[in-house]
PDB file of N, CA and C in Angstrom:
ATOM      1  N   GLY Y   1       0.816  -1.189   0.008  1.00  0.00           N
ATOM      2  CA  GLY Y   1       0.041  -0.011  -0.020  1.00  0.00           C
ATOM      3  C   GLY Y   1       0.812   1.254  -0.047  1.00  0.00           C
ATOM      4  N   ARG Y   2       0.214   2.348   0.340  1.00  0.00           N
ATOM      5  CA  ARG Y   2       0.872   3.669   0.362  1.00  0.00           C
ATOM      6  C   ARG Y   2       2.093   3.663   1.273  1.00  0.00           C
ATOM      7  N   HIS Y   3       1.965   3.091   2.487  1.00  0.00           N
ATOM      8  CA  HIS Y   3       3.060   3.088   3.430  1.00  0.00           C
ATOM      9  C   HIS Y   3       4.263   2.405   2.861  1.00  0.00           C
ATOM     10  N   TYR Y   4       4.139   1.307   2.218  1.00  0.00           N
ATOM     11  CA  TYR Y   4       5.243   0.535   1.609  1.00  0.00           C
ATOM     12  C   TYR Y   4       5.840   1.409   0.522  1.00  0.00           C
ATOM     13  N   ASP Y   5       5.070   1.977  -0.358  1.00  0.00           N
ATOM     14  CA  ASP Y   5       5.530   2.826  -1.435  1.00  0.00           C
ATOM     15  C   ASP Y   5       6.346   4.040  -0.895  1.00  0.00           C
ATOM     16  N   GLU Y   6       5.827   4.642   0.158  1.00  0.00           N
ATOM     17  CA  GLU Y   6       6.557   5.805   0.773  1.00  0.00           C
ATOM     18  C   GLU Y   6       7.904   5.372   1.372  1.00  0.00           C
ATOM     19  N   MET Y   7       7.892   4.227   1.977  1.00  0.00           N
ATOM     20  CA  MET Y   7       9.101   3.630   2.554  1.00  0.00           C
ATOM     21  C   MET Y   7      10.192   3.442   1.429  1.00  0.00           C
ATOM     22  N   LEU Y   8       9.794   2.905   0.332  1.00  0.00           N
ATOM     23  CA  LEU Y   8      10.686   2.638  -0.796  1.00  0.00           C
ATOM     24  C   LEU Y   8      11.194   4.027  -1.345  1.00  0.00           C
ATOM     25  N   THR Y   9      10.246   5.006  -1.381  1.00  0.00           N
ATOM     26  CA  THR Y   9      10.702   6.294  -1.945  1.00  0.00           C
ATOM     27  C   THR Y   9      11.709   6.974  -0.993  1.00  0.00           C
ATOM     28  N   ARG Y  10      11.482   6.903   0.323  1.00  0.00           N
ATOM     29  CA  ARG Y  10      12.467   7.483   1.306  1.00  0.00           C
ATOM     30  C   ARG Y  10      13.791   6.779   1.163  1.00  0.00           C
ATOM     31  N   LEU Y  11      13.822   5.494   0.991  1.00  0.00           N
ATOM     32  CA  LEU Y  11      15.005   4.702   0.831  1.00  0.00           C
ATOM     33  C   LEU Y  11      15.771   5.141  -0.439  1.00  0.00           C
ATOM     34  N   LYS Y  12      15.052   5.268  -1.510  1.00  0.00           N
ATOM     35  CA  LYS Y  12      15.669   5.724  -2.810  1.00  0.00           C
ATOM     36  C   LYS Y  12      16.238   7.118  -2.689  1.00  0.00           C
ATOM     37  N   LEU Y  13      15.506   8.027  -1.957  1.00  0.00           N
ATOM     38  CA  LEU Y  13      16.059   9.354  -1.766  1.00  0.00           C
ATOM     39  C   LEU Y  13      17.344   9.336  -0.921  1.00  0.00           C
ATOM     40  N   LYS Y  14      17.314   8.484   0.118  1.00  0.00           N
ATOM     41  CA  LYS Y  14      18.515   8.380   0.968  1.00  0.00           C
ATOM     42  C   LYS Y  14      19.704   7.844   0.171  1.00  0.00           C
ATOM     43  N   GLN Y  15      19.485   6.821  -0.660  1.00  0.00           N
ATOM     44  CA  GLN Y  15      20.514   6.232  -1.451  1.00  0.00           C
ATOM     45  C   GLN Y  15      21.090   7.224  -2.489  1.00  0.00           C
ATOM     46  N   ALA Y  16      20.164   7.930  -3.109  1.00  0.00           N
ATOM     47  CA  ALA Y  16      20.640   8.887  -4.133  1.00  0.00           C
ATOM     48  C   ALA Y  16      21.437  10.010  -3.485  1.00  0.00           C
ATOM     49  N   TYR Y  17      20.998  10.495  -2.326  1.00  0.00           N
ATOM     50  CA  TYR Y  17      21.747  11.554  -1.602  1.00  0.00           C
ATOM     51  C   TYR Y  17      23.132  10.963  -1.151  1.00  0.00           C
ATOM     52  N   GLY Y  18      23.145   9.728  -0.681  1.00  0.00           N
ATOM     53  CA  GLY Y  18      24.386   9.100  -0.279  1.00  0.00           C
ATOM     54  C   GLY Y  18      25.399   8.978  -1.402  1.00  0.00           C
ATOM     55  N   ARG Y  19      24.977   8.815  -2.623  1.00  0.00           N
ATOM     56  CA  ARG Y  19      25.851   8.806  -3.722  1.00  0.00           C
ATOM     57  C   ARG Y  19      26.432  10.182  -4.010  1.00  0.00           C
ATOM     58  N   LEU Y  20      25.809  11.249  -3.594  1.00  0.00           N
ATOM     59  CA  LEU Y  20      26.317  12.579  -3.810  1.00  0.00           C
ATOM     60  C   LEU Y  20      27.443  12.904  -2.760  1.00  0.00           C
ATOM     61  N   LEU Y  21      27.261  12.469  -1.577  1.00  0.00           N
ATOM     62  CA  LEU Y  21      28.278  12.723  -0.516  1.00  0.00           C
ATOM     63  C   LEU Y  21      28.727  11.440   0.053  1.00  0.00           C
ATOM     64  N   ARG Y  22      29.922  11.072  -0.303  1.00  0.00           N
ATOM     65  CA  ARG Y  22      30.508   9.798   0.168  1.00  0.00           C
ATOM     66  C   ARG Y  22      31.535  10.020   1.258  1.00  0.00           C
ATOM     67  N   ARG Y  23      32.191  11.170   1.276  1.00  0.00           N
ATOM     68  CA  ARG Y  23      33.161  11.523   2.305  1.00  0.00           C
ATOM     69  C   ARG Y  23      32.769  12.735   3.066  1.00  0.00           C
ATOM     70  N   LYS Y  24      33.295  12.885   4.288  1.00  0.00           N
ATOM     71  CA  LYS Y  24      32.928  14.053   5.091  1.00  0.00           C
ATOM     72  C   LYS Y  24      33.341  15.370   4.410  1.00  0.00           C
ATOM     73  N   THR Y  25      34.321  15.337   3.525  1.00  0.00           N
ATOM     74  CA  THR Y  25      34.839  16.513   2.858  1.00  0.00           C
ATOM     75  C   THR Y  25      34.040  16.836   1.573  1.00  0.00           C
ATOM     76  N   ASP Y  26      33.201  15.923   1.144  1.00  0.00           N
ATOM     77  CA  ASP Y  26      32.433  16.156  -0.086  1.00  0.00           C
ATOM     78  C   ASP Y  26      31.378  17.223   0.109  1.00  0.00           C
ATOM     79  N   LYS Y  27      31.084  17.960  -0.870  1.00  0.00           N
ATOM     80  CA  LYS Y  27      30.012  18.957  -0.894  1.00  0.00           C
ATOM     81  C   LYS Y  27      29.173  18.715  -2.147  1.00  0.00           C
ATOM     82  N   GLY Y  28      27.930  19.027  -2.063  1.00  0.00           N
ATOM     83  CA  GLY Y  28      27.067  18.830  -3.190  1.00  0.00           C
ATOM     84  C   GLY Y  28      25.721  19.468  -2.996  1.00  0.00           C
ATOM     85  N   ILE Y  29      24.978  19.559  -4.080  1.00  0.00           N
ATOM     86  CA  ILE Y  29      23.615  20.079  -4.060  1.00  0.00           C
ATOM     87  C   ILE Y  29      22.753  19.087  -4.788  1.00  0.00           C
ATOM     88  N   PHE Y  30      21.613  18.769  -4.106  1.00  0.00           N
ATOM     89  CA  PHE Y  30      20.710  17.759  -4.569  1.00  0.00           C
ATOM     90  C   PHE Y  30      19.436  18.486  -4.988  1.00  0.00           C
ATOM     91  N   VAL Y  31      19.042  18.427  -6.227  1.00  0.00           N
ATOM     92  CA  VAL Y  31      17.893  19.127  -6.683  1.00  0.00           C
ATOM     93  C   VAL Y  31      16.849  18.163  -7.179  1.00  0.00           C
ATOM     94  N   MET Y  32      15.643  18.311  -6.713  1.00  0.00           N
ATOM     95  CA  MET Y  32      14.561  17.505  -7.205  1.00  0.00           C
ATOM     96  C   MET Y  32      13.507  18.409  -7.865  1.00  0.00           C
ATOM     97  N   LEU Y  33      13.215  18.135  -9.055  1.00  0.00           N
ATOM     98  CA  LEU Y  33      12.239  18.995  -9.842  1.00  0.00           C
ATOM     99  C   LEU Y  33      10.877  18.291  -9.869  1.00  0.00           C
ATOM    100  N   ASP Y  34      10.239  18.157  -8.744  1.00  0.00           N
ATOM    101  CA  ASP Y  34       8.968  17.500  -8.660  1.00  0.00           C
ATOM    102  C   ASP Y  34       8.121  18.173  -7.609  1.00  0.00           C
ATOM    103  N   ARG Y  35       7.134  18.973  -8.093  1.00  0.00           N
ATOM    104  CA  ARG Y  35       6.254  19.704  -7.188  1.00  0.00           C
ATOM    105  C   ARG Y  35       5.386  18.730  -6.439  1.00  0.00           C
ATOM    106  N   ALA Y  36       5.230  17.548  -6.864  1.00  0.00           N
ATOM    107  CA  ALA Y  36       4.324  16.604  -6.276  1.00  0.00           C
ATOM    108  C   ALA Y  36       4.908  15.819  -5.028  1.00  0.00           C
ATOM    109  N   LEU Y  37       6.207  16.046  -4.758  1.00  0.00           N
ATOM    110  CA  LEU Y  37       6.846  15.300  -3.694  1.00  0.00           C
ATOM    111  C   LEU Y  37       6.234  15.771  -2.377  1.00  0.00           C
ATOM    112  N   PRO Y  38       5.590  14.910  -1.617  1.00  0.00           N
ATOM    113  CA  PRO Y  38       4.987  15.265  -0.325  1.00  0.00           C
ATOM    114  C   PRO Y  38       6.103  15.593   0.723  1.00  0.00           C
ATOM    115  N   THR Y  39       5.843  16.547   1.528  1.00  0.00           N
ATOM    116  CA  THR Y  39       6.806  16.891   2.629  1.00  0.00           C
ATOM    117  C   THR Y  39       7.150  15.757   3.489  1.00  0.00           C
ATOM    118  N   ARG Y  40       6.179  14.875   3.715  1.00  0.00           N
ATOM    119  CA  ARG Y  40       6.484  13.714   4.608  1.00  0.00           C
ATOM    120  C   ARG Y  40       7.580  12.784   4.083  1.00  0.00           C
ATOM    121  N   LEU Y  41       7.815  12.870   2.764  1.00  0.00           N
ATOM    122  CA  LEU Y  41       8.847  12.007   2.168  1.00  0.00           C
ATOM    123  C   LEU Y  41      10.269  12.622   2.320  1.00  0.00           C
ATOM    124  N   LEU Y  42      10.331  13.897   2.744  1.00  0.00           N
ATOM    125  CA  LEU Y  42      11.663  14.537   2.956  1.00  0.00           C
ATOM    126  C   LEU Y  42      12.414  13.863   4.110  1.00  0.00           C
ATOM    127  N   GLY Y  43      11.718  13.090   4.910  1.00  0.00           N
ATOM    128  CA  GLY Y  43      12.357  12.306   5.960  1.00  0.00           C
ATOM    129  C   GLY Y  43      13.367  11.258   5.454  1.00  0.00           C
ATOM    130  N   GLY Y  44      13.395  11.106   4.174  1.00  0.00           N
ATOM    131  CA  GLY Y  44      14.347  10.212   3.575  1.00  0.00           C
ATOM    132  C   GLY Y  44      15.736  10.733   3.560  1.00  0.00           C
ATOM    133  N   PHE Y  45      15.871  12.057   3.745  1.00  0.00           N
ATOM    134  CA  PHE Y  45      17.224  12.650   3.821  1.00  0.00           C
ATOM    135  C   PHE Y  45      17.814  12.542   5.205  1.00  0.00           C
ATOM    136  N   PRO Y  46      19.101  12.499   5.339  1.00  0.00           N
ATOM    137  CA  PRO Y  46      19.787  12.415   6.637  1.00  0.00           C
ATOM    138  C   PRO Y  46      19.409  13.647   7.451  1.00  0.00           C
ATOM    139  N   ASP Y  47      19.550  13.519   8.794  1.00  0.00           N
ATOM    140  CA  ASP Y  47      19.338  14.621   9.663  1.00  0.00           C
ATOM    141  C   ASP Y  47      20.329  15.769   9.336  1.00  0.00           C
ATOM    142  N   GLY Y  48      19.889  17.010   9.447  1.00  0.00           N
ATOM    143  CA  GLY Y  48      20.705  18.145   9.176  1.00  0.00           C
ATOM    144  C   GLY Y  48      20.736  18.602   7.755  1.00  0.00           C
ATOM    145  N   VAL Y  49      20.016  17.852   6.865  1.00  0.00           N
ATOM    146  CA  VAL Y  49      19.978  18.257   5.473  1.00  0.00           C
ATOM    147  C   VAL Y  49      18.841  19.262   5.331  1.00  0.00           C
ATOM    148  N   ARG Y  50      19.249  20.397   4.721  1.00  0.00           N
ATOM    149  CA  ARG Y  50      18.244  21.458   4.542  1.00  0.00           C
ATOM    150  C   ARG Y  50      17.466  21.182   3.206  1.00  0.00           C
ATOM    151  N   ALA Y  51      16.152  21.173   3.304  1.00  0.00           N
ATOM    152  CA  ALA Y  51      15.294  20.968   2.150  1.00  0.00           C
ATOM    153  C   ALA Y  51      14.411  22.207   2.025  1.00  0.00           C
ATOM    154  N   GLU Y  52      14.460  22.719   0.830  1.00  0.00           N
ATOM    155  CA  GLU Y  52      13.606  23.897   0.552  1.00  0.00           C
ATOM    156  C   GLU Y  52      12.759  23.691  -0.691  1.00  0.00           C
ATOM    157  N   ARG Y  53      11.587  24.282  -0.709  1.00  0.00           N
ATOM    158  CA  ARG Y  53      10.714  24.224  -1.880  1.00  0.00           C
ATOM    159  C   ARG Y  53      10.829  25.601  -2.534  1.00  0.00           C
ATOM    160  N   MET Y  54      11.061  25.617  -3.839  1.00  0.00           N
ATOM    161  CA  MET Y  54      11.211  26.821  -4.574  1.00  0.00           C
ATOM    162  C   MET Y  54      10.917  26.625  -6.043  1.00  0.00           C
ATOM    163  N   GLY Y  55      10.710  27.666  -6.748  1.00  0.00           N
ATOM    164  CA  GLY Y  55      10.465  27.529  -8.215  1.00  0.00           C
ATOM    165  C   GLY Y  55      11.798  27.313  -8.953  1.00  0.00           C
ATOM    166  N   LEU Y  56      11.656  26.926 -10.232  1.00  0.00           N
ATOM    167  CA  LEU Y  56      12.800  26.583 -11.049  1.00  0.00           C
ATOM    168  C   LEU Y  56      13.785  27.751 -11.103  1.00  0.00           C
ATOM    169  N   LYS Y  57      13.266  28.954 -11.273  1.00  0.00           N
ATOM    170  CA  LYS Y  57      14.197  30.114 -11.378  1.00  0.00           C
ATOM    171  C   LYS Y  57      15.007  30.311 -10.142  1.00  0.00           C
ATOM    172  N   ASP Y  58      14.412  30.162  -8.984  1.00  0.00           N
ATOM    173  CA  ASP Y  58      15.190  30.228  -7.713  1.00  0.00           C
ATOM    174  C   ASP Y  58      16.113  29.107  -7.503  1.00  0.00           C
ATOM    175  N   ALA Y  59      15.735  27.900  -7.947  1.00  0.00           N
ATOM    176  CA  ALA Y  59      16.600  26.714  -7.831  1.00  0.00           C
ATOM    177  C   ALA Y  59      17.848  26.880  -8.689  1.00  0.00           C
ATOM    178  N   ILE Y  60      17.699  27.409  -9.873  1.00  0.00           N
ATOM    179  CA  ILE Y  60      18.842  27.687 -10.766  1.00  0.00           C
ATOM    180  C   ILE Y  60      19.768  28.672 -10.110  1.00  0.00           C
ATOM    181  N   ALA Y  61      19.271  29.696  -9.561  1.00  0.00           N
ATOM    182  CA  ALA Y  61      20.079  30.760  -8.865  1.00  0.00           C
ATOM    183  C   ALA Y  61      20.797  30.144  -7.698  1.00  0.00           C
ATOM    184  N   GLU Y  62      20.169  29.255  -6.931  1.00  0.00           N
ATOM    185  CA  GLU Y  62      20.826  28.623  -5.773  1.00  0.00           C
ATOM    186  C   GLU Y  62      21.938  27.709  -6.275  1.00  0.00           C
ATOM    187  N   VAL Y  63      21.722  26.927  -7.292  1.00  0.00           N
ATOM    188  CA  VAL Y  63      22.762  26.085  -7.865  1.00  0.00           C
ATOM    189  C   VAL Y  63      23.989  26.927  -8.333  1.00  0.00           C
ATOM    190  N   ARG Y  64      23.696  27.995  -9.098  1.00  0.00           N
ATOM    191  CA  ARG Y  64      24.779  28.844  -9.591  1.00  0.00           C
ATOM    192  C   ARG Y  64      25.525  29.473  -8.423  1.00  0.00           C
ATOM    193  N   ALA Y  65      24.894  29.830  -7.377  1.00  0.00           N
ATOM    194  CA  ALA Y  65      25.553  30.367  -6.197  1.00  0.00           C
ATOM    195  C   ALA Y  65      26.399  29.379  -5.500  1.00  0.00           C
ATOM    196  N   PHE Y  66      25.969  28.141  -5.543  1.00  0.00           N
ATOM    197  CA  PHE Y  66      26.727  27.039  -4.832  1.00  0.00           C
ATOM    198  C   PHE Y  66      28.004  26.614  -5.663  1.00  0.00           C
ATOM    199  N   LEU Y  67      27.853  26.550  -6.966  1.00  0.00           N
ATOM    200  CA  LEU Y  67      28.942  26.105  -7.775  1.00  0.00           C
ATOM    201  C   LEU Y  67      30.056  27.173  -7.819  1.00  0.00           C
ATOM    202  N   PRO Y  68      31.293  26.725  -7.906  1.00  0.00           N
ATOM    203  CA  PRO Y  68      32.443  27.658  -7.955  1.00  0.00           C
ATOM    204  C   PRO Y  68      32.417  28.390  -9.275  1.00  0.00           C
ATOM    205  N   ASP Y  69      32.887  29.596  -9.291  1.00  0.00           N
ATOM    206  CA  ASP Y  69      32.939  30.369 -10.478  1.00  0.00           C
ATOM    207  C   ASP Y  69      34.058  29.815 -11.386  1.00  0.00           C
ATOM    208  N   GLU Y  70      33.738  29.501 -12.676  1.00  0.00           N
ATOM    209  CA  GLU Y  70      34.766  28.881 -13.559  1.00  0.00           C
ATOM    210  C   GLU Y  70      35.974  29.788 -13.713  1.00  0.00           C
ATOM    211  N   GLU Y  71      35.854  31.122 -13.592  1.00  0.00           N
ATOM    212  CA  GLU Y  71      36.947  32.038 -13.733  1.00  0.00           C
ATOM    213  C   GLU Y  71      37.985  31.885 -12.656  1.00  0.00           C
ATOM    214  N   ASP Y  72      37.546  31.355 -11.470  1.00  0.00           N
ATOM    215  CA  ASP Y  72      38.432  31.201 -10.304  1.00  0.00           C
ATOM    216  C   ASP Y  72      39.359  29.946 -10.449  1.00  0.00           C
ATOM    217  N   ASP Y  73      39.082  29.051 -11.428  1.00  0.00           N
ATOM    218  CA  ASP Y  73      39.923  27.889 -11.568  1.00  0.00           C
ATOM    219  C   ASP Y  73      41.263  28.116 -12.110  1.00  0.00           C
TER     220      ASP Y  73
END
């Protein structure tokens, strides 16, 4: 039922996020482009992970702000 499906979804979110950050020194940004994701499923992320809902334009701005400026390389 729904409980089982939500459990699998939380597990998949946790696994996907875990692939992003494997070491304590790793940094990353995880973007989900799905307005239908229920807030209750955000529990799939580890404690301390900040989750925000925003529009695509704001998400692009956040990603650009997070990524290093190519001119600095």
